PDB file of C-alpha atoms in Angstrom:
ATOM      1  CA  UNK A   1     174.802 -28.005  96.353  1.00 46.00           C
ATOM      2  CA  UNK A   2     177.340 -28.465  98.754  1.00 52.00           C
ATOM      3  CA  UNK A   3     177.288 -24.671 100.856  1.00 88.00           C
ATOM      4  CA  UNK A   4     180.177 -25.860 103.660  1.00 93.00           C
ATOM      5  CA  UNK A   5     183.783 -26.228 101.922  1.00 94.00           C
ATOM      6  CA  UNK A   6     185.907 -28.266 103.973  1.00 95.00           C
ATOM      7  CA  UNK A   7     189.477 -28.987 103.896  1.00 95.00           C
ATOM      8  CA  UNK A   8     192.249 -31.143 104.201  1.00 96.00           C
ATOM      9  CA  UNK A   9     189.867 -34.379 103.542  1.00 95.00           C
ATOM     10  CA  UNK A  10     192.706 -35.643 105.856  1.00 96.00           C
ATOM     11  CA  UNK A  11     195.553 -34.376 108.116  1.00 97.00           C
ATOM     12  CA  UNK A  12     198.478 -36.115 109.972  1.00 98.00           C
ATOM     13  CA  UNK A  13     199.680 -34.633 113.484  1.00 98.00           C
ATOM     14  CA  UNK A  14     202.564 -35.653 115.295  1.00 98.00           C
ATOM     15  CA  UNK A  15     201.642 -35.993 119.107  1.00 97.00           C
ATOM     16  CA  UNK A  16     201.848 -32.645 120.559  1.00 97.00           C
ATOM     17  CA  UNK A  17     201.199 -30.418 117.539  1.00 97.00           C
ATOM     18  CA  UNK A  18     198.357 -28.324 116.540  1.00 97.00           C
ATOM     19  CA  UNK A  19     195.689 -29.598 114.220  1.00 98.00           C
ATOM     20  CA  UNK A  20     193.805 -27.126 111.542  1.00 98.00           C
ATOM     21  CA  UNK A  21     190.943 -27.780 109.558  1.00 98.00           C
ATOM     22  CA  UNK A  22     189.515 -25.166 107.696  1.00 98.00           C
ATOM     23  CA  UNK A  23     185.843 -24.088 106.409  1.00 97.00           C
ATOM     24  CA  UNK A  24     184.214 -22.163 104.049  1.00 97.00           C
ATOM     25  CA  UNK A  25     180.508 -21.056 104.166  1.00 94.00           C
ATOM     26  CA  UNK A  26     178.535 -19.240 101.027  1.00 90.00           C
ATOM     27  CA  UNK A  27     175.215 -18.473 103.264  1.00 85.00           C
ATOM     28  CA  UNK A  28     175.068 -15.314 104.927  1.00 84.00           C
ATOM     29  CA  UNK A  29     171.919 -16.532 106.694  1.00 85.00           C
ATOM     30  CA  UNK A  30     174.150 -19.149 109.155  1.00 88.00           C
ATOM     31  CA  UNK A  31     173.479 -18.346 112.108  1.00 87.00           C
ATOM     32  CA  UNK A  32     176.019 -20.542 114.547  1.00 92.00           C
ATOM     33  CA  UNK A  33     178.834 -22.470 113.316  1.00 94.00           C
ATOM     34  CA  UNK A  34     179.163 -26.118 115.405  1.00 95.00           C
ATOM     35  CA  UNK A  35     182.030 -28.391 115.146  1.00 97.00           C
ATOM     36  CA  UNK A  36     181.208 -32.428 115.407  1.00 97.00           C
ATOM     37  CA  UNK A  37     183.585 -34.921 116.637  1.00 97.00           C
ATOM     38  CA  UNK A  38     182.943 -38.627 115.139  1.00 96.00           C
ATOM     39  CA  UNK A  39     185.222 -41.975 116.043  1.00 95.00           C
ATOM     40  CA  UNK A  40     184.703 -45.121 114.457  1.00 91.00           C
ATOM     41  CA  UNK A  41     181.440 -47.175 115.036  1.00 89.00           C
ATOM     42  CA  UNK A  42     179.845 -43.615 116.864  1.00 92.00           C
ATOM     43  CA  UNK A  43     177.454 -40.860 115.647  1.00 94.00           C
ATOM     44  CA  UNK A  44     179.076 -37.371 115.872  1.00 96.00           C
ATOM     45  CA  UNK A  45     179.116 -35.545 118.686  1.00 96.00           C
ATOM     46  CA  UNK A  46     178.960 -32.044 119.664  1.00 96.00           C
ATOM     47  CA  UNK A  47     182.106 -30.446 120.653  1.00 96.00           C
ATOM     48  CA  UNK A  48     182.403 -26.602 119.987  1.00 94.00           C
ATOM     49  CA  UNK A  49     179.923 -24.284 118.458  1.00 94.00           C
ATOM     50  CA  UNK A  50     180.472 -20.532 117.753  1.00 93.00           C
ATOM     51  CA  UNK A  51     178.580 -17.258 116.532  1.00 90.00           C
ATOM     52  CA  UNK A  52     179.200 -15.327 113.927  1.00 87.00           C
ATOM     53  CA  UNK A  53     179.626 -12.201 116.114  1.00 90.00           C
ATOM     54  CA  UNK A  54     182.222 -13.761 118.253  1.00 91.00           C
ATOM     55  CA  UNK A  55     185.894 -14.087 116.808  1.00 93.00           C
ATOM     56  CA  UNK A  56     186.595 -16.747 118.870  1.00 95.00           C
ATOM     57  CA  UNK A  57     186.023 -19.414 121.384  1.00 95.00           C
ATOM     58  CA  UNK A  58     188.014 -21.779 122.939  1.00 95.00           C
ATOM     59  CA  UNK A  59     187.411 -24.935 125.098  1.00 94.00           C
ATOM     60  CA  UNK A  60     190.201 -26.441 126.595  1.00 95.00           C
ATOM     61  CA  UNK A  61     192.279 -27.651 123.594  1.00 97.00           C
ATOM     62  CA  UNK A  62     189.752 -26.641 120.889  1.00 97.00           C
ATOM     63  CA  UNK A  63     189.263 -23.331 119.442  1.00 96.00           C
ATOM     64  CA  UNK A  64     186.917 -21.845 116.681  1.00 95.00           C
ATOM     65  CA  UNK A  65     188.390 -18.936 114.842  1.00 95.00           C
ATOM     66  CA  UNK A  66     186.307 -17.128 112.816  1.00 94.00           C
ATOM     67  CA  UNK A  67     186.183 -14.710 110.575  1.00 93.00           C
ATOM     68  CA  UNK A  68     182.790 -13.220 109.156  1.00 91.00           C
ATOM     69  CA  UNK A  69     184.227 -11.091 106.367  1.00 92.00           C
ATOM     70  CA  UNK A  70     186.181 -14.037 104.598  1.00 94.00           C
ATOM     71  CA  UNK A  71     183.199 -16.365 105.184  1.00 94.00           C
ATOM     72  CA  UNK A  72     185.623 -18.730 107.054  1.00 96.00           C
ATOM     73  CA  UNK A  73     186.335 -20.136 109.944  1.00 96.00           C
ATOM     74  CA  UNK A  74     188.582 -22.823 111.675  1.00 97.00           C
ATOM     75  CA  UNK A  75     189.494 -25.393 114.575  1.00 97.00           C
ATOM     76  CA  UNK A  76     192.208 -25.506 115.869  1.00 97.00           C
ATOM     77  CA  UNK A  77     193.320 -28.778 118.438  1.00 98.00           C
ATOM     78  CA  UNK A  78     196.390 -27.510 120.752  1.00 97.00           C
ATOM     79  CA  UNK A  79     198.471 -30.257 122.212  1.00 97.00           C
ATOM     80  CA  UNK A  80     197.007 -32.862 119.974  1.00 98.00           C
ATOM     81  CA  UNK A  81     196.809 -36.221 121.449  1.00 97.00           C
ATOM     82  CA  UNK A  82     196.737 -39.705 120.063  1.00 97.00           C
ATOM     83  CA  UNK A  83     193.065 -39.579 121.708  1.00 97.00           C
ATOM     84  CA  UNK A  84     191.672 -36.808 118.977  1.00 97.00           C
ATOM     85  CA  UNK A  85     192.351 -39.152 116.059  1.00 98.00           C
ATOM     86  CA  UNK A  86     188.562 -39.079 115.180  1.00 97.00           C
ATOM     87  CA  UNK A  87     186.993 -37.659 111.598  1.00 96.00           C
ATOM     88  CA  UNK A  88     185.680 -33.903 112.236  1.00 97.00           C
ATOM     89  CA  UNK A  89     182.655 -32.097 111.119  1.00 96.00           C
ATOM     90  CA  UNK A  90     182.057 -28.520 110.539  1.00 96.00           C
ATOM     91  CA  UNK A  91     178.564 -27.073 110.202  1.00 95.00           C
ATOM     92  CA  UNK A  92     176.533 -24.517 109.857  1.00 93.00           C
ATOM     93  CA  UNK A  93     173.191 -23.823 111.024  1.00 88.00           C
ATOM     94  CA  UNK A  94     170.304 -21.362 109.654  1.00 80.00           C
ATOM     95  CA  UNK A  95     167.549 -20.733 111.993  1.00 70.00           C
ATOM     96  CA  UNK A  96     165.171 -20.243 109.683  1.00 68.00           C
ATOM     97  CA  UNK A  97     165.634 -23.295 107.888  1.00 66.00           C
ATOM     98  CA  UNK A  98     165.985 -25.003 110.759  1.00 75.00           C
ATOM     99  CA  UNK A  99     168.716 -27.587 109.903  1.00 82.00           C
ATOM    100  CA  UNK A 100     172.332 -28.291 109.653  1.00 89.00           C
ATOM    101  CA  UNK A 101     174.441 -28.097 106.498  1.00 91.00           C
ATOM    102  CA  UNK A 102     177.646 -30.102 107.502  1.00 93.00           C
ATOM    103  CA  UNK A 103     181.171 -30.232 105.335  1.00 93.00           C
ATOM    104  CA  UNK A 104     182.310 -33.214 103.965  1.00 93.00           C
ATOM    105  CA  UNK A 105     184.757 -34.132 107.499  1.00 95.00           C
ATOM    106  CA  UNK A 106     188.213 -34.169 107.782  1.00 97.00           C
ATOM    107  CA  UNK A 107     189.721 -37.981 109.490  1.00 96.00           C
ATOM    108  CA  UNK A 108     192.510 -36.966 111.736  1.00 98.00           C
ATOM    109  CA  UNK A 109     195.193 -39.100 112.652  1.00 98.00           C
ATOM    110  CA  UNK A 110     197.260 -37.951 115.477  1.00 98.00           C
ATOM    111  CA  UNK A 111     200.934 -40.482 115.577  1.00 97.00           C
ATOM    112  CA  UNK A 112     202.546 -41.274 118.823  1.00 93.00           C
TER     113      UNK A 112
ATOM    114  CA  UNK B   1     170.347 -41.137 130.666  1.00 66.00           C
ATOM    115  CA  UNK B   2     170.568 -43.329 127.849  1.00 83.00           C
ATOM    116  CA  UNK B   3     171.958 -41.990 124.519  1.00 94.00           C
ATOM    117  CA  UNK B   4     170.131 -42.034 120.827  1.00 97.00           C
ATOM    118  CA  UNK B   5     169.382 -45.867 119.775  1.00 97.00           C
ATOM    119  CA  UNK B   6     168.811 -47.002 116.277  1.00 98.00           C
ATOM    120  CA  UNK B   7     168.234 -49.793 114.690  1.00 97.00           C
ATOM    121  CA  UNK B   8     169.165 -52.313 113.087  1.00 97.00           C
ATOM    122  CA  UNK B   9     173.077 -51.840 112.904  1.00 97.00           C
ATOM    123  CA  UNK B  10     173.198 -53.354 109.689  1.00 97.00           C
ATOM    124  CA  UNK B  11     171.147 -53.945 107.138  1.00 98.00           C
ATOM    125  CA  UNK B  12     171.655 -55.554 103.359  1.00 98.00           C
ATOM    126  CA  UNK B  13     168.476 -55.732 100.861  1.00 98.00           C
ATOM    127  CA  UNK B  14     168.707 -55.935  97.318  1.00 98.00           C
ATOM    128  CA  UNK B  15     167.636 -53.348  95.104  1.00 98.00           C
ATOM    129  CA  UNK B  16     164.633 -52.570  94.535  1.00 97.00           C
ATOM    130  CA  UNK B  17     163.550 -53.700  98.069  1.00 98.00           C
ATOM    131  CA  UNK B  18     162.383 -51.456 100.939  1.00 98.00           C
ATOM    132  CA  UNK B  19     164.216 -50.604 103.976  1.00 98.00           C
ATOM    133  CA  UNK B  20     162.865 -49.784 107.146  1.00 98.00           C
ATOM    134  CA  UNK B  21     164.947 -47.816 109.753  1.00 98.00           C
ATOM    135  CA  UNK B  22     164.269 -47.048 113.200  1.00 98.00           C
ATOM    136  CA  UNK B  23     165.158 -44.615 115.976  1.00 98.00           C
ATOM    137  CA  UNK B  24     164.517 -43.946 119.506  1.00 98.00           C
ATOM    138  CA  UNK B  25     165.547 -40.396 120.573  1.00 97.00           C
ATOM    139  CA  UNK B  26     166.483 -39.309 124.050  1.00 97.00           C
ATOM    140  CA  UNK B  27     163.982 -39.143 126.882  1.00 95.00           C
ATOM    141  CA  UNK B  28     162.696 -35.906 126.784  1.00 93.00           C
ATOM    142  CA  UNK B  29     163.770 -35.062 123.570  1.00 95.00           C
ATOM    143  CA  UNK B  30     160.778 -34.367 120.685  1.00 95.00           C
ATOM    144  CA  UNK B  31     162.568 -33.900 117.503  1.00 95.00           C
ATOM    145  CA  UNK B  32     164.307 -36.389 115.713  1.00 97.00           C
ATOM    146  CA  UNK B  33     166.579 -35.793 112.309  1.00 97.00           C
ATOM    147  CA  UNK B  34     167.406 -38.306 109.794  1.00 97.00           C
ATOM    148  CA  UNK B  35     170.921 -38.083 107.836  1.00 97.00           C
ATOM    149  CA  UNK B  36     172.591 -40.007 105.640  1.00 97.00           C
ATOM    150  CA  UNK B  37     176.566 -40.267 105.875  1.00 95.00           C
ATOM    151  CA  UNK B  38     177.749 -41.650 102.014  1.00 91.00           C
ATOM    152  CA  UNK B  39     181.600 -42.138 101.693  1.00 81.00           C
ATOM    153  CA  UNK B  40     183.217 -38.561 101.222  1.00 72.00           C
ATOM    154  CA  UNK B  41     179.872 -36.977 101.395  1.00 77.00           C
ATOM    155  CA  UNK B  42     180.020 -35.842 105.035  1.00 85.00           C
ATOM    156  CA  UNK B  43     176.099 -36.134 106.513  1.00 93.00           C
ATOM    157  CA  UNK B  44     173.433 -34.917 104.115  1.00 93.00           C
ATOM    158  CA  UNK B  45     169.939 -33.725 105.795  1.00 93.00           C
ATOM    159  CA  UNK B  46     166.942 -36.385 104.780  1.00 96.00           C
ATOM    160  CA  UNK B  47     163.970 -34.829 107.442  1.00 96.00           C
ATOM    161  CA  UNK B  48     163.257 -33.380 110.217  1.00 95.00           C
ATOM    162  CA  UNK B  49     160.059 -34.686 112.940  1.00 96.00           C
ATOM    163  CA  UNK B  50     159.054 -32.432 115.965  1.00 94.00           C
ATOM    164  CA  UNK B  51     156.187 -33.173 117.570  1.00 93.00           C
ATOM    165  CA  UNK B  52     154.494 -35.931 115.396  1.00 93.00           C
ATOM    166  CA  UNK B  53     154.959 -33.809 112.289  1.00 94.00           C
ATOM    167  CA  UNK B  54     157.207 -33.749 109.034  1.00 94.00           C
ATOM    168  CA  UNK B  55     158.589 -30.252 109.904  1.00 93.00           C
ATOM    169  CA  UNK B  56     161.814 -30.063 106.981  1.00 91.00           C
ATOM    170  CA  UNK B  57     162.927 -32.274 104.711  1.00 92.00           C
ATOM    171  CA  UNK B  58     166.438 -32.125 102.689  1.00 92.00           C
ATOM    172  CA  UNK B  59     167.172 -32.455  98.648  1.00 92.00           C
ATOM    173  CA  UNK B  60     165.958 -36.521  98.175  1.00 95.00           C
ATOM    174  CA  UNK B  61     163.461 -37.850  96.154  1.00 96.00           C
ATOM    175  CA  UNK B  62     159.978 -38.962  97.503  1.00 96.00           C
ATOM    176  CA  UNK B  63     161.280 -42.609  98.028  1.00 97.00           C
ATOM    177  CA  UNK B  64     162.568 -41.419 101.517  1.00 98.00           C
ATOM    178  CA  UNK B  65     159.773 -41.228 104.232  1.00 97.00           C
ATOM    179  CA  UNK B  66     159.571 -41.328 107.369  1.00 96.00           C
ATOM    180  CA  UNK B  67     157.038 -40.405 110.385  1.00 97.00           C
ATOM    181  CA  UNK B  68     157.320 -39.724 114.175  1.00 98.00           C
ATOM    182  CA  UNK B  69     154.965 -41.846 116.844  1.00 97.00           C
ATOM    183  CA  UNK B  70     153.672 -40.665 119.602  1.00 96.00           C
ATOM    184  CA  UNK B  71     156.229 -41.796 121.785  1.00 95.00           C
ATOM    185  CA  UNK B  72     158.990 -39.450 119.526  1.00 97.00           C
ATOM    186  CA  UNK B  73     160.542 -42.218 117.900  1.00 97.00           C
ATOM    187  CA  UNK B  74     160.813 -42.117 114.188  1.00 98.00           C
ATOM    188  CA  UNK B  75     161.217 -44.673 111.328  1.00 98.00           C
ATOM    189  CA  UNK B  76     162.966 -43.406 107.834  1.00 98.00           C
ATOM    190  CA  UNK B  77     161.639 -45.916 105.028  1.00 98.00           C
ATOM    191  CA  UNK B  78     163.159 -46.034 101.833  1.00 98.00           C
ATOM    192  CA  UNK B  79     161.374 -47.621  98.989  1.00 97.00           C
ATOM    193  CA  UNK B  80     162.593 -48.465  95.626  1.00 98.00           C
ATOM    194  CA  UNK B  81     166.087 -49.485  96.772  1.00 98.00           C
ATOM    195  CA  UNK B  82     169.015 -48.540  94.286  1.00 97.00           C
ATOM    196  CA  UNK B  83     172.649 -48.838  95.093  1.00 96.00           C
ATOM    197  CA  UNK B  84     173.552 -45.628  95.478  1.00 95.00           C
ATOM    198  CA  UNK B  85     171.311 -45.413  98.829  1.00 97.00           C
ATOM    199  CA  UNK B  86     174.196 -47.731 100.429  1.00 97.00           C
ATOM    200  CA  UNK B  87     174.993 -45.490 103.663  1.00 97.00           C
ATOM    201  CA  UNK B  88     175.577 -45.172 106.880  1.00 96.00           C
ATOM    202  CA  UNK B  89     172.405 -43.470 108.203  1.00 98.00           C
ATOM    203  CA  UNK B  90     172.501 -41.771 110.773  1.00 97.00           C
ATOM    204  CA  UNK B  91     169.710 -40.248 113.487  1.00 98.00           C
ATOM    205  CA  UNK B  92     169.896 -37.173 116.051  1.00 97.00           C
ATOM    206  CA  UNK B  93     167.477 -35.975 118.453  1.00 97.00           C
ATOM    207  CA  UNK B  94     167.040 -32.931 120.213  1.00 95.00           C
ATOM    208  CA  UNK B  95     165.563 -31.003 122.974  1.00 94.00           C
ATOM    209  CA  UNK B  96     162.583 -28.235 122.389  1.00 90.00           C
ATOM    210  CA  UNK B  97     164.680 -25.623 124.163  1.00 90.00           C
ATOM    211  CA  UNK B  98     167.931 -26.589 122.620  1.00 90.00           C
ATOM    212  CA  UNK B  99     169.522 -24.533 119.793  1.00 88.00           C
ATOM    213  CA  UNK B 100     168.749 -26.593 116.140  1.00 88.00           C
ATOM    214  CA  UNK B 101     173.129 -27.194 116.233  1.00 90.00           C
ATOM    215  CA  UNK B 102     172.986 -29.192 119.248  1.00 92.00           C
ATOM    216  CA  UNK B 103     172.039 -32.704 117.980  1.00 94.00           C
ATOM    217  CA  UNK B 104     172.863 -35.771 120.037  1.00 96.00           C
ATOM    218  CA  UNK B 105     173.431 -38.980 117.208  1.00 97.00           C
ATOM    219  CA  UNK B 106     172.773 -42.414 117.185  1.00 97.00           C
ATOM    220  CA  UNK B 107     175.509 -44.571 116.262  1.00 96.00           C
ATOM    221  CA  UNK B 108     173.565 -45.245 112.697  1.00 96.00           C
ATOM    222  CA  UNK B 109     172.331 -47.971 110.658  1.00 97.00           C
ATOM    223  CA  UNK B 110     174.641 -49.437 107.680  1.00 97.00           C
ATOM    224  CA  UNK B 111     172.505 -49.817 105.039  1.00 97.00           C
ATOM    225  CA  UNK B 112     173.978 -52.064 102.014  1.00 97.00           C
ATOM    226  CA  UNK B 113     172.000 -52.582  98.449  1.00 97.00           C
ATOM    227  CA  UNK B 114     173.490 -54.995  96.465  1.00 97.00           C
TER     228      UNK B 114
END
């Protein structure tokens, strides 16, 4: 039972324009919401993680918007570079079951 | 500080073969994870080891074990091989004071049944 919705499966960016990939969560038990960055050959890695009493967060290029009543939330790349083309993760974690539910990634390709 | 290791990078077996997977987490780090990453399937939790012990394990069938040493690295075995268990799998450590979101990954084991 897949409890993270993520979409586009894929996305194109010209260099310079803003990047959006979108999730949906059922649980109401998640407790933080982390992004994951993964380029070919690598593991993911962490790059942004939110609450869900906090509407937002950003870090340098990367924000998570989020909104607790729709059961969504979002990352947004500003500026995106050539650099970001990489596949991206959302998650969601429950403290009491003590794990990570990820979505299904979205590959980014950001053109030149 | 070195990263997550893991080990082999690839590995083919036939099915109905065993595989044997290993992992060495962070220094300092006691609890290792175990995912695998299908095609399209994003990661899907297999188990969770803190401190020596089986502590969660995810929606797959007994075939997938694993334990913990002493020294915190882990080993996910997977008897019974069928072809659908052709995956990138993928390990994660993390700290004892570290929130259960912030996992550090290996770069995974590509595991091919033919």
């Amino acid at each position: 039972q897949q409890q993270v919705k993520q979409s586009p499966q894929s996305l194109i960016v010209q260099k310079g324009g803003i990047s959006i990939i979108n999730c949906a969560y059922e649980n109401t038990a998640f407790d933080y919401f982390p992004w994951y960055q993964q380029f070919p050959g690598k593991g993911p890695a962490l790059l942004i993680a939110i609450r869900p009493d906090v509407s937002e967060k950003k870090e340098g290029r990367f924000t998570i918007s989020f909104n607790k009543s729709a059961k969504q939330f979002s990352l947004h790349i500003m500026d995106s570079q050539p650099g970001d083309s990489a596949t991206y993760f959302c998650a969601a974690s429950s403290g009491s079951a003590r794990q990570l539910t990820f979505g299904s990634g979205t590959q980014l390709t950001v053109l030149p | 500080e070195a990263g997550v290791t893991q080990s082999p990078t690839h590995l083919i077996k036939t099915r109905g073969q065993q595989a044997t997977l290993r992992c060495s987490p962070i220094s300092g780090h006691t609890s290792v994870y175990w995912y695998q990453q299908a095609l399209g399937l994003g990661l899907q939790f297999l188990l969770w080891y803190d401190e020596g012990e089986e502590r969660n394990r995810g929606n797959f069938p007994p075939r997938f074990s694993g334990r913990q040493f002493p020294n915190y690295s882990s080993e996910l075995n997977v008897n019974a091989l069928e072809l659908e268990d052709s995956a990138l799998y993928l390990c994660a450590s993390r700290s004892r004071r570290a929130p259960y979101y912030e996992q550090y990954f290996g770069p995974g084991t590509r595991l091919t049944v033919t």
